[in-house]
Every structure is written in C-alpha cells, then in structure tokens.
Amino acid sequence: MIRLENIDKSFEGESGTVVAANNVNLHIEKGKIFGIIGFSGAGKSTLVRCINLLERPTKGKVYIDGTEITSLSKKELRAKRKKIGMIFQHFNLFASRNVYQNIAYPLKYRGKSKSEINKKVNELLELVGLTDKIHAYPSQLSGGQKQRVAIARALANDPEILLSDEATSALDPQTTKSILKLLKELNAKLGITIVLITHEMQVVKEICDQVVVMENGEVIEQGDLFNIFAAPREGITREFVESTSNLSKIYELIEEKRAVVQTKAGEFIIRLRYLKRNASESLISYISRNYNLDANIIFGNIELIGDNPIGGLVAIVSGKEEDIYAAIRFLKDKGVGVEVINNGVLA
Amino acid sequence: MESWLNEIMPNVMNKTPELWKSTQQTLYMTFYSGIISFVIGLIIGIVLIATGPKGIAKNKLIYSILDKVINLFRSIPFVILLASLIPLTRLVVGSAIGTKGAILPLIFGTVPFYARQVETALAEINHGLVEAAIAMGTSPIGVIFRVYLKESIPSLVRVTVITSISLIGLTAMAGAIGGGGLGDFAIRYGHQRNQADITYVTVIMMLLMVMIIQSVGNIIIKKTTH
Ligand SMILES: Nc1ncnc2c1ncn2[C@@H]1O[C@H](COP(=O)(O)OP(=O)(O)OP(=O)(O)O)[C@@H](O)[C@H]1O
Ligand SMILES: [Mg+2]
C-alpha cells in the first residue's frame, strides 16, 4: 500500500543542517493501523508528511499502491492527495466555515452537484456521530467534536489512507479513547489504512497492528504490536512499553524504602514478565502450591494486546530458598522473564 | 430653522452649492482611488504572502523587491509624492490638476500602505490551515482564494476600513494641487479667509464619512466572524 524507500530528509537551518529522516525504509500494508512512536523531534511528523509530500524527501522514493508519487506532476499529485486523508493535533478546521462547509470543502469544485455533496456530508456526519452539529462553527465545538469534524472532512473523498499526526494529543484521556475507538471502527468498516503518529504508547496499545519506533530520524525498531510489547529490543522501546504499566514503580518504592517492600530473610521480591502468549495460565498459584511458597502480589499489570494477554507482575515470595530458586527455574522454563529485585539477604 | 442656521454658520449657508460640490469631489476621489488601490493593494499583498518566507510559492527575489519598493514609497511624505508625480499624472490622465489628476497620487499614496496591511492580515492565518488545504489536494490558486482570502475576511475588512479612513485624509491634501474636495474648501475659506464655521462644517462632513465607513466595516466584521 505505502512504501518508503531510502527516505532522507534534511532541513537547512541557521544552526546548520538538521537530519529529520535518515535512510528510512518502510512498508505499510493495506488495511492496517500502523503506529509511529518516538520522542519529540524524532522525525515522526516529517516522515508522515513525506507520505503525501507535504514535505519532499531530500532523497528516496515514495510509492502508494505501486505508483511512485515522488515523480508525479503537480496536478497528478493533487489528485493523489485527495485519496490520502490527513488529521492533525490542532484539527485545522476553517473557522469561517461551519461544520457542513468544512466537510464539504474537499468535495467542492469537483463537478459534484449540490445534492450529491449534501448527501455525502450527511453520511460522513452520521459516520462520526455529529449529525446534530451540522450548522455549528468550530469555535462552538469541543476538542473531540472538532477532531470528529476533521476526520469526516479527511474522509470526504473516500481515501484509502488516513494519516494522523498526534490527532489525540490535544485531547483528554476519555476523549482520546473515543476518537481512537472511532478510528478503529473506520478501519474495520471502510478498510482504510491508518498511519498514526503518537508519543504515547497507550495510544499504540489501544489500536495499532504494527509499530515502528523512531529516534533521531531513524527507524530503530519495528514489529507487530504483541512482539513490541512482549520483547522490546531497544532501550527506548522498553521505556515506552514500561510507560504503559505501573510495574516499574517498584524501583521507586525500594528507593524510598517503603514499608511494603521491606523484606525479611527468606523473602524475595521478584518481577515476572510474560513474554510469550502464556499469561493466562495460573502460574502464581501453581508455584505457590507446588513449591510451598507464599506469594504476595504488589503490582500486577496484565493487559490484552489484540487478543493476547501480556504484562507482568511484581510479587514478594517467601519460603525455603531452594524452593524459591526451583520456582524461578520453572517459570523461566515456561518462558516467563524473571528478575530478582531483592533476594532477602540484602534486606 | 433656516434663520437659525444662517445665524450660526453664515458663510456655509452662503456657499451651500460649493459645499455639496466639494463633498462630491471628496467622495469621487475617495471612491475611485479607493477601488483601484483596493484591487492593486490586495494583489500585491497576496503576492507578498505567497512569495514570502512561509509562502506557498516562495520567491526571495520577487519578495525582496516588492518589500523594498513598498518601504520606499511608504517613507515618502504624501505632499512630496503629490508634487513628484505631476509629470507621470500628466502622462497617464492627460492633466495633472483637478479631481481626476489627484487620483493617481492618491493611489500611489495608498497602495503601499494597504498592501502591507493586507500582508499582515493574511499572515495571521494559521499555517496549519494552509497545510490542511494542500493535503486535501487544493491548488495554489485555491489556497489563496479558499484559505487565505476566505479565512481572513474580518481582518481584511478591518484593514480596508483603516486604509479608507486614511485615504479620506489624503484627499484633503490632494486639494493642494487643485483636486478640490472638502480639504480644499476648508483651506480656501475656513483658513485663508478666516471663516471658522466652514472649517467646522467640513470637519463634521469628513467625520460623518469616517463614521459611516467604520460602521459598515463593523457590521461586516461582525457578520463574518464566527
Ligand atoms: N520545516 C522545518 N525546518 C527546519 N527543521 C525542521 C522542520 N521541520 C522539522 N524540523 C526538524 O526536524 C526534526 C524532526 O522534526 P519532526 O517534527 O518530524 O519531529 P516529531 O517526531 O514529529 O516531533 P514532535 O513529537 O515534537 O511532533 C526536528 O529536529 C525538527 O526541529
Ligand atoms: Mg510531530
């Protein structure tokens, strides 16, 4: 569907050249929700803007549906852009136009009759659930409603691709959820390919099928959602994954010497990571039964990624030392990552 | 009523036909030089914004030439502009004096000011809107009309009102080259012959014009701001 080949993009600034994309190769499959995550300045926006050539790559080629759009004429490119919707962090609605006129904008001057436009706008409003706001002006809408209008406008010409640059970053968590849900529905209903930029792993976790992680203009890690969460390779990826769970709080608690983590001899604090698709098995109760251990779970974070549970937990286990080590060996055999945070002796 | 008016402004009542003629001349000069300046200034303002540093058709050469020419003309006092344009006016309109002869200098005095104001008004447009439009496949001409101009109507009206008001002020000065109008009327009688009532009445007439322009502007701004 979308293929980026050896994309370089640099900007000449006063303080020298900034490399915003460095030899990026990407293949985005049709009908998928593709997440691009990275910290501020990583080059996410630049890369996505290369897909509709809002930004022209310094080097490299962009293919959409097999057509190399980097070599199209201006007119051909404009026609192609009509088939690539885009939504933005700050919505970019036209303040002088009401909801109807905003959504009708991309339909105008295309030889469509008034009634055709009317019908399409109403369909789109239905799709995004805003039929009652048809005559409202953007200044009269909430952030979430504005983004819905922007989505409707982006879909006006039945695009096959929707680019979303931090579309939920200006919204509160609840509204973010509802917009993500809408995007997911559109993806399922219309089969539209979505390329979504974010700096929040929570967003990726919510809806993406595939993820790439960017840093300093480069794609440093790429994979399907489950693998990224289960086995992040790069430090940054791990940081992003951890940001969605509360498990790393254990380190702060230990640092602060909080009562709950004060261990006696014979007590271990262990952290389990469920790396394979096995989180549904009742491993904790199994080890406490079979190795005569007491397990006190202090943090647990098991979530569904797609249909697979993933995550981990932090527990204080107590019992005979050799039994604890045997249990750890058992867990490792099961493909669970085990980290002994505190082995009692130190306490 | 009439005797009362005769009493408080004897000189004006003596010259009512001339007062109306001067008013018409002022309106004539303001209207024609205003319309022409509006079109030319708008076009130059658009070219400035399009070729400027954040424009959709960046062109350093065109931008810097226009920019400098505008600055040059804006720094010339209008009275000097009036005098120095006499040969050109004669060439274009055939006569350098009279109401017609005043129009060309008025345009030269107004366009640079207005073009700069238009540029500022258009620059207020959030660049995100331009990007959204381009991403939707809008052509450069479309971006100018459907985004820049359409989205900045209230600001454009505001700067047009300001320019029109300053243009009325300039027409008074254009009287100096025989352009006629209220300014000329006030100087000839109110000032030179010490007929103060004439000065007051012309001031009131011009004030009325300014107020009408301002209120029409305000109504349009109110209607187009959402
Ligand atoms: N038009 C531009 N001119 C100069 N430098 C630019 C331009 N656009 C982006 N950059 C630079 O390119 C780099 C990547 O920017 P980009 O906006 O793609 O990052 P990002 O990952 O989207 O960041 P954010 O999360 O803050 O939006 C940054 O260093 C930025 O300063
Ligand atoms: Mg960005």
XYZ file of C-alpha atoms and ligand atoms in Angstrom:
605
model
C 0.000 0.000 0.000
C 2.580 2.570 1.151
C 6.269 2.009 0.585
C 9.030 4.362 1.618
C 12.390 3.630 0.042
C 15.630 5.083 1.398
C 13.994 8.267 2.550
C 16.336 11.045 3.643
C 15.085 14.428 4.701
C 17.214 17.227 5.992
C 16.426 20.831 6.764
C 18.859 23.671 6.309
C 18.553 25.828 9.378
C 20.501 28.728 10.820
C 22.281 26.369 13.183
C 23.283 24.001 10.384
C 21.633 21.004 8.806
C 19.035 19.027 10.725
C 18.576 15.444 9.582
C 14.923 14.658 10.252
C 14.812 11.349 8.381
C 17.815 9.164 7.760
C 17.547 6.355 5.235
C 14.098 5.215 6.284
C 12.568 2.149 4.671
C 9.016 1.243 5.496
C 6.311 -0.922 4.131
C 2.804 -0.267 5.329
C 0.253 -2.896 4.471
C -3.226 -2.208 3.231
C -5.955 -2.120 5.847
C -3.600 -1.999 8.822
C -3.333 0.538 11.600
C 0.312 1.483 11.625
C 1.748 3.312 14.612
C 4.845 5.502 14.601
C 6.113 6.333 18.054
C 9.081 8.348 19.236
C 10.018 11.256 21.419
C 9.658 14.866 20.338
C 11.921 15.705 17.437
C 12.438 12.078 16.427
C 11.198 12.861 12.929
C 7.752 11.275 13.055
C 5.866 14.186 11.536
C 8.500 14.659 8.882
C 8.252 11.028 7.856
C 4.466 11.027 7.676
C 4.444 14.301 5.776
C 6.666 12.599 3.222
C 3.807 10.194 2.507
C 1.619 12.930 0.994
C 4.636 15.039 0.063
C 3.720 17.964 2.287
C 7.436 17.538 2.800
C 9.520 16.451 -0.161
C 12.198 13.934 0.781
C 15.733 15.078 0.056
C 16.390 11.596 -1.264
C 14.379 8.434 -1.746
C 11.117 7.316 -3.234
C 7.563 7.093 -2.001
C 5.208 4.558 -3.542
C 1.488 4.426 -2.989
C -0.332 1.465 -4.479
C 2.642 0.857 -6.727
C 2.685 4.443 -8.094
C 5.828 6.390 -7.394
C 4.311 9.635 -6.179
C 7.665 11.358 -5.860
C 7.754 11.542 -9.656
C 4.180 12.710 -10.294
C 3.358 16.077 -11.831
C 1.853 18.730 -9.574
C -1.605 18.081 -10.939
C -1.347 14.313 -10.590
C -0.066 14.755 -7.074
C -3.062 16.907 -6.144
C -5.376 14.189 -7.446
C -3.483 11.604 -5.409
C -3.653 13.735 -2.275
C -7.431 13.705 -2.462
C -7.161 9.982 -1.785
C -4.982 10.484 1.292
C -6.821 11.979 4.242
C -4.914 13.709 6.995
C -5.820 14.816 10.507
C -3.783 16.979 12.853
C -3.170 17.676 16.517
C -4.799 21.104 16.300
C -7.605 19.976 13.998
C -7.026 22.729 11.404
C -10.692 23.373 10.761
C -11.674 26.505 8.856
C -13.015 28.923 11.458
C -15.048 30.898 8.936
C -16.910 27.783 7.811
C -19.434 25.771 9.749
C -19.314 22.008 10.157
C -21.187 21.402 6.926
C -18.940 23.743 4.942
C -15.777 22.298 6.438
C -16.737 18.787 5.429
C -17.942 19.970 2.027
C -14.636 21.767 1.386
C -12.821 18.866 -0.307
C -15.945 17.980 -2.307
C -16.305 21.377 -3.930
C -15.116 22.330 -7.404
C -15.043 18.693 -8.401
C -18.099 18.712 -10.626
C -20.364 17.351 -7.919
C -23.941 18.577 -7.671
C -25.210 20.276 -4.558
C -27.403 17.329 -3.648
C -24.527 14.876 -4.062
C -22.391 16.987 -1.721
C -25.279 17.289 0.689
C -25.775 13.540 0.767
C -22.091 12.836 1.289
C -21.732 15.368 4.104
C -24.700 13.890 5.913
C -23.332 10.362 5.528
C -19.998 11.475 6.940
C -21.604 13.254 9.870
C -23.532 10.108 10.610
C -20.313 8.108 10.470
C -18.561 10.311 13.029
C -21.690 10.775 15.137
C -22.167 14.524 14.861
C -25.365 14.997 12.872
C -26.755 17.496 15.362
C -23.790 19.868 14.930
C -24.140 20.360 11.187
C -24.613 24.142 11.428
C -22.200 24.787 14.302
C -18.974 26.702 13.786
C -15.669 25.211 15.012
C -15.490 27.758 17.842
C -18.676 26.226 19.223
C -17.296 22.674 19.360
C -15.272 20.771 21.939
C -11.866 19.358 21.012
C -13.243 15.878 20.486
C -16.046 17.188 18.302
C -13.576 19.244 16.276
C -11.484 16.161 15.650
C -14.587 14.273 14.534
C -15.333 17.005 12.025
C -11.717 16.887 10.874
C -11.992 13.119 10.441
C -15.202 13.493 8.446
C -13.520 16.095 6.249
C -10.498 13.848 5.743
C -12.790 11.036 4.626
C -14.839 13.125 2.204
C -13.178 11.823 -0.944
C -13.208 8.186 0.217
C -9.460 7.986 0.764
C -7.664 4.666 1.088
C -5.191 6.097 3.567
C -5.653 8.249 6.643
C -2.611 9.980 8.130
C -2.968 11.060 11.724
C -0.346 13.350 13.244
C -0.854 13.353 17.025
C -4.600 13.562 16.462
C -5.360 12.846 20.101
C -2.519 14.737 21.757
C -4.648 17.794 22.500
C -7.483 15.750 23.980
C -8.215 14.444 27.453
C -7.871 10.682 28.093
C -11.569 9.945 27.780
C -11.974 11.862 24.522
C -8.756 10.264 23.264
C -10.323 6.858 23.842
C -13.471 7.780 21.953
C -11.512 9.143 18.979
C -9.302 6.042 18.897
C -12.406 3.891 19.004
C -13.798 5.821 16.059
C -10.567 5.343 14.092
C -10.652 1.647 14.824
C -14.254 1.415 13.641
C -13.427 3.287 10.445
C -10.529 0.949 9.836
C -12.795 -2.075 10.269
C -15.779 -0.653 8.387
C -14.041 1.064 5.485
C -10.835 -0.954 5.352
C -8.916 2.312 5.387
C -5.183 2.104 6.102
C -4.277 4.344 9.032
C -0.815 5.717 9.743
C -0.824 7.143 13.211
C 1.854 9.193 14.923
C 1.956 9.431 18.661
C 4.320 9.802 21.549
C 2.043 7.860 23.863
C 2.438 4.110 23.995
C -1.058 3.923 25.439
C -2.418 5.072 22.071
C -0.353 2.497 20.208
C -1.528 -0.198 22.563
C -5.122 0.802 22.071
C -5.366 0.435 18.308
C -2.213 -0.316 16.342
C -1.454 -3.542 14.489
C 2.121 -2.656 13.605
C 4.537 -0.317 15.341
C 7.735 1.436 14.417
C 9.860 3.259 16.934
C 11.804 6.276 15.740
C 14.781 8.075 17.179
C 16.950 10.780 15.603
C 15.333 10.374 12.216
C 15.827 6.635 12.098
C 13.526 3.683 12.493
C 15.178 1.775 15.308
C 12.655 -0.940 15.898
C 9.686 -2.345 14.085
C 7.281 -5.174 14.661
C 3.749 -6.243 15.330
C 2.165 -4.877 18.447
C 2.462 -8.024 20.520
C 6.131 -8.534 19.801
C 6.986 -4.940 20.551
C 5.273 -5.233 23.904
C 6.467 -8.706 24.733
C 10.052 -8.369 23.642
C 11.174 -4.796 23.120
C 14.772 -4.828 21.922
C 15.838 -1.206 22.122
C 16.105 0.863 25.276
C 13.658 3.473 24.060
C 11.118 0.870 23.094
C 11.372 -0.647 26.539
C 10.893 2.779 28.052
C 7.757 3.288 26.004
C 6.426 -0.130 26.933
C 7.096 0.470 30.605
C 5.348 3.822 30.418
C 2.081 1.978 29.963
C 2.443 -0.143 33.081
C 2.952 0.572 36.737
C 5.452 -2.246 37.279
C 8.487 -0.030 37.255
C 7.107 1.794 40.295
C 8.639 -1.000 42.380
C 12.070 0.554 41.904
C 10.858 3.876 43.269
C 9.322 2.131 46.268
C 12.564 0.371 47.035
C 14.469 3.593 46.631
C 12.146 5.277 49.082
C 12.411 2.284 51.460
C 8.667 1.986 51.761
C 7.259 -0.434 54.327
C 5.554 -2.640 51.785
C 8.865 -3.595 50.201
C 10.829 -4.176 53.413
C 11.683 -7.839 53.155
C 12.711 -10.238 55.881
C 15.158 -13.053 55.423
C 13.731 -15.681 53.144
C 11.589 -13.205 51.249
C 12.315 -12.429 47.609
C 10.943 -9.607 45.547
C 10.652 -10.870 42.026
C 9.396 -9.341 38.856
C 7.830 -11.532 36.231
C 7.458 -10.620 32.602
C 5.088 -12.584 30.490
C 6.874 -12.723 27.209
C 5.041 -15.499 25.461
C 1.376 -15.900 25.000
C 1.036 -17.666 28.330
C -0.161 -15.022 30.747
C -3.499 -16.693 31.048
C -2.027 -19.719 32.765
C -2.279 -19.587 36.511
C 1.437 -19.683 37.144
C 1.445 -17.951 40.502
C -0.985 -20.250 42.170
C 0.833 -23.170 40.566
C 4.194 -22.269 42.101
C 2.764 -21.481 45.478
C 1.076 -24.876 45.557
C 3.904 -26.934 44.127
C 6.875 -25.234 45.767
C 5.228 -24.390 49.091
C 5.631 -20.678 48.666
C 3.594 -17.708 49.787
C 3.198 -15.120 47.101
C 2.098 -11.607 47.799
C 1.451 -9.676 44.606
C 2.250 -5.983 44.991
C 1.838 -4.881 41.410
C 0.111 -6.611 38.589
C -0.347 -5.428 35.087
C -1.837 -7.870 32.693
C -3.460 -6.486 29.611
C -4.850 -7.618 26.363
C -2.801 -6.746 23.315
C -5.026 -7.730 20.494
C -6.364 -10.971 21.908
C -3.280 -11.888 23.867
C -2.746 -11.130 27.500
C 0.603 -9.561 28.187
C 2.344 -7.808 31.019
C 3.827 -8.893 34.269
C 3.729 -8.585 37.967
C 5.856 -7.890 40.976
C 5.470 -10.182 43.957
C 7.089 -10.901 47.278
C 7.536 -14.642 47.621
C 8.557 -16.318 50.794
C 9.505 -19.882 51.536
C 12.598 -22.046 51.541
C 15.360 -20.530 49.499
C 15.949 -23.606 47.364
C 12.222 -23.831 46.664
C 12.184 -20.245 45.516
C 15.084 -20.903 43.144
C 13.346 -24.014 41.847
C 10.196 -21.997 41.223
C 12.177 -19.383 39.356
C 13.721 -22.087 37.177
C 10.250 -23.448 36.500
C 8.961 -20.012 35.488
C 11.911 -19.434 33.188
C 11.243 -22.757 31.525
C 7.724 -21.567 30.894
C 9.123 -18.611 29.020
C 8.472 -16.088 31.749
C 11.136 -13.458 32.283
C 12.126 -13.402 35.956
C 14.097 -10.661 37.608
C 15.040 -10.987 41.251
C 14.843 -7.449 42.547
C 15.687 -8.222 46.134
C 16.706 -11.612 47.451
C 16.045 -11.089 51.090
C 19.656 -11.460 52.131
C 20.241 -7.873 51.252
C 17.330 -6.611 53.249
C -34.684 76.743 11.269
C -33.097 78.347 8.282
C -32.623 81.672 10.004
C -31.027 79.905 12.923
C -28.613 78.119 10.571
C -27.888 81.436 8.855
C -27.036 82.858 12.185
C -24.642 80.187 13.434
C -22.901 79.496 10.114
C -23.432 82.415 7.757
C -20.501 81.578 5.456
C -21.545 77.991 4.977
C -25.121 78.944 4.168
C -23.762 81.345 1.573
C -21.900 78.606 -0.194
C -24.082 75.501 0.083
C -23.706 74.636 -3.623
C -19.959 74.752 -3.284
C -20.102 72.656 -0.101
C -22.054 69.940 -1.941
C -19.697 70.104 -4.879
C -16.686 69.713 -2.587
C -18.323 66.817 -0.801
C -18.977 65.104 -4.116
C -15.380 65.692 -5.166
C -14.103 64.122 -1.971
C -16.401 61.148 -2.453
C -15.311 60.866 -6.089
C -11.615 60.883 -5.236
C -12.052 58.518 -2.314
C -14.196 56.117 -4.317
C -12.100 55.801 -7.453
C -8.674 55.856 -5.874
C -10.074 53.544 -3.171
C -11.381 50.930 -5.602
C -8.213 50.922 -7.667
C -5.959 50.851 -4.586
C -8.062 48.049 -3.138
C -7.523 45.832 -6.167
C -3.834 46.619 -6.649
C -3.039 46.536 -2.919
C -4.823 43.233 -2.493
C -2.914 41.689 -5.374
C 0.433 42.952 -4.077
C -0.442 41.793 -0.543
C -1.242 38.333 -1.879
C 1.982 38.193 -3.890
C 3.896 39.222 -0.756
C 2.335 36.479 1.335
C 2.725 33.843 -1.390
C 6.361 34.614 -2.163
C 7.285 35.380 1.437
C 9.399 33.207 3.741
C 6.458 30.978 4.751
C 4.586 31.297 1.480
C 3.180 28.702 -0.879
C 5.296 29.939 -3.789
C 8.444 31.132 -2.059
C 10.492 33.503 -4.182
C 13.155 35.504 -2.455
C 13.803 37.835 -5.400
C 10.194 38.924 -6.011
C 9.547 39.226 -2.306
C 12.544 41.378 -1.519
C 11.968 43.689 -4.491
C 8.322 44.269 -3.572
C 9.221 44.606 0.060
C 11.793 47.311 -0.641
C 9.649 49.235 -3.116
C 6.840 49.346 -0.572
C 9.128 50.567 2.159
C 10.486 53.229 -0.175
C 7.070 54.575 -1.101
C 5.837 54.455 2.454
C 8.704 56.621 3.585
C 7.897 59.437 1.118
C 5.610 62.081 2.644
C 2.408 62.409 0.644
C 2.871 66.089 -0.204
C 6.186 65.272 -1.831
C 4.648 62.332 -3.634
C 1.964 64.680 -4.972
C 4.494 67.062 -6.411
C 6.883 64.476 -7.785
C 4.129 62.560 -9.551
C 2.926 65.530 -11.583
C 4.760 64.514 -14.796
C 3.550 60.935 -14.562
C -0.015 62.027 -13.872
C 0.041 64.298 -16.879
C 1.188 61.371 -18.980
C -1.476 58.980 -17.716
C -4.589 61.131 -17.243
C -3.686 63.984 -19.549
C -3.940 66.519 -16.774
C -2.034 66.844 -13.545
C -4.558 69.004 -11.825
C -8.196 68.792 -10.835
C -10.041 65.965 -9.162
C -9.008 63.474 -11.839
C -5.388 64.455 -11.550
C -5.482 63.736 -7.832
C -6.412 60.084 -8.269
C -3.027 58.777 -9.402
C -1.071 60.284 -6.490
C -3.753 59.070 -4.114
C -3.282 55.547 -5.456
C 0.483 55.813 -5.047
C -0.010 57.068 -1.529
C -2.470 54.335 -0.583
C -1.359 51.129 -2.302
C 1.913 50.567 -0.395
C 0.177 51.163 2.923
C -2.739 48.913 2.017
C -0.568 46.136 0.526
C 1.408 45.960 3.764
C -1.790 45.831 5.805
C -3.145 43.040 3.598
C 0.088 41.122 4.017
C -0.193 41.427 7.796
C -3.841 40.373 7.756
C -3.115 37.309 5.613
C -0.105 36.395 7.724
C -2.436 35.913 10.676
C -3.799 32.778 9.018
C -2.665 29.700 10.896
C -0.239 27.834 8.679
C -1.928 24.587 9.683
C -4.964 25.583 7.627
C -2.812 26.049 4.562
C -1.246 22.655 5.115
C -4.609 21.002 5.622
C -5.817 22.538 2.362
C -2.733 21.377 0.463
C -3.103 17.907 1.970
C -6.664 17.871 0.610
C -5.326 18.497 -2.875
C -6.103 22.229 -3.099
C -4.177 24.054 -5.843
C -2.091 27.148 -5.048
C -4.800 29.425 -6.510
C -7.337 27.539 -4.416
C -5.235 28.072 -1.309
C -5.181 31.826 -1.979
C -8.910 32.198 -2.518
C -10.361 29.452 -0.343
C -7.993 29.725 2.584
C -6.047 32.988 2.730
C -8.760 35.327 1.487
C -11.831 33.474 2.727
C -10.455 32.869 6.191
C -9.225 36.405 6.729
C -12.304 38.363 5.621
C -12.776 40.056 9.010
C -9.130 41.170 9.148
C -9.239 42.299 5.540
C -12.340 44.375 6.222
C -10.641 45.886 9.240
C -7.548 46.954 7.310
C -9.695 48.182 4.419
C -11.594 50.429 6.815
C -8.359 51.800 8.245
C -6.990 52.437 4.775
C -10.193 54.119 3.558
C -10.141 56.459 6.507
C -6.554 57.422 5.921
C -7.404 57.848 2.233
C -10.073 60.421 3.124
C -7.354 62.274 4.982
C -5.121 62.158 1.905
C -7.863 63.542 -0.374
C -7.887 66.653 1.773
C -4.213 67.139 0.985
C -4.734 66.416 -2.693
C -6.744 69.641 -2.746
C -3.359 71.347 -2.816
C -2.960 70.514 -6.498
C -6.403 71.752 -7.329
C -8.060 68.438 -6.657
C -10.931 70.229 -4.985
C -12.847 68.469 -2.286
C -13.602 69.291 1.304
C -9.983 69.820 2.324
C -9.506 72.403 -0.406
C -12.816 74.048 0.554
C -11.792 74.329 4.181
C -8.389 75.790 3.359
C -9.666 78.336 0.868
C -12.429 79.735 3.057
C -12.020 78.439 6.584
C -8.306 79.053 6.776
C -7.380 81.727 4.272
C -10.476 83.890 4.820
C -10.860 83.083 8.439
C -14.393 81.712 8.093
C -14.272 79.305 11.026
C -17.770 77.911 10.502
C -16.640 76.475 7.162
C -13.800 74.639 8.838
C -16.158 73.162 11.433
C -18.696 72.016 8.874
C -16.112 70.360 6.642
C -14.675 68.592 9.653
C -18.153 67.352 10.528
C -18.725 66.165 6.945
C -15.485 64.200 6.950
C -16.235 62.826 10.381
C -19.569 61.569 9.072
C -17.872 59.787 6.182
C -15.417 58.159 8.550
C -18.222 57.055 10.859
C -20.241 55.557 8.022
C -17.248 53.602 6.717
C -16.398 52.443 10.215
C -19.919 51.224 10.993
C -20.348 49.430 7.662
C -16.990 47.766 8.363
C -18.038 46.783 11.852
C -21.259 45.232 10.596
C -19.403 43.129 8.016
C -16.788 42.099 10.583
C -19.494 41.040 12.985
C -21.303 39.046 10.314
C -18.181 37.239 9.141
C -16.593 36.416 12.487
C -17.588 33.042 13.885
N 10.391 22.940 8.470
C 11.454 22.624 9.236
N 12.564 23.366 9.188
C 13.656 23.039 9.919
N 13.718 21.983 10.740
C 12.635 21.202 10.838
C 11.442 21.477 10.090
N 10.528 20.510 10.392
C 11.124 19.704 11.275
N 12.384 20.096 11.546
C 13.331 19.416 12.451
O 13.346 18.063 12.123
C 13.389 17.257 13.279
C 12.220 16.300 13.292
O 11.027 17.037 13.439
P 9.599 16.377 13.453
O 8.605 17.470 13.534
O 9.474 15.430 12.329
O 9.618 15.575 14.811
P 8.457 14.815 15.563
O 8.948 13.451 15.846
O 7.193 14.931 14.796
O 8.354 15.628 16.911
P 7.073 16.028 17.782
O 6.703 14.829 18.591
O 7.585 17.138 18.643
O 5.999 16.459 16.843
C 13.411 18.220 14.458
O 14.732 18.364 14.870
C 12.887 19.498 13.895
O 13.446 20.591 14.553
Mg 5.341 15.947 15.141
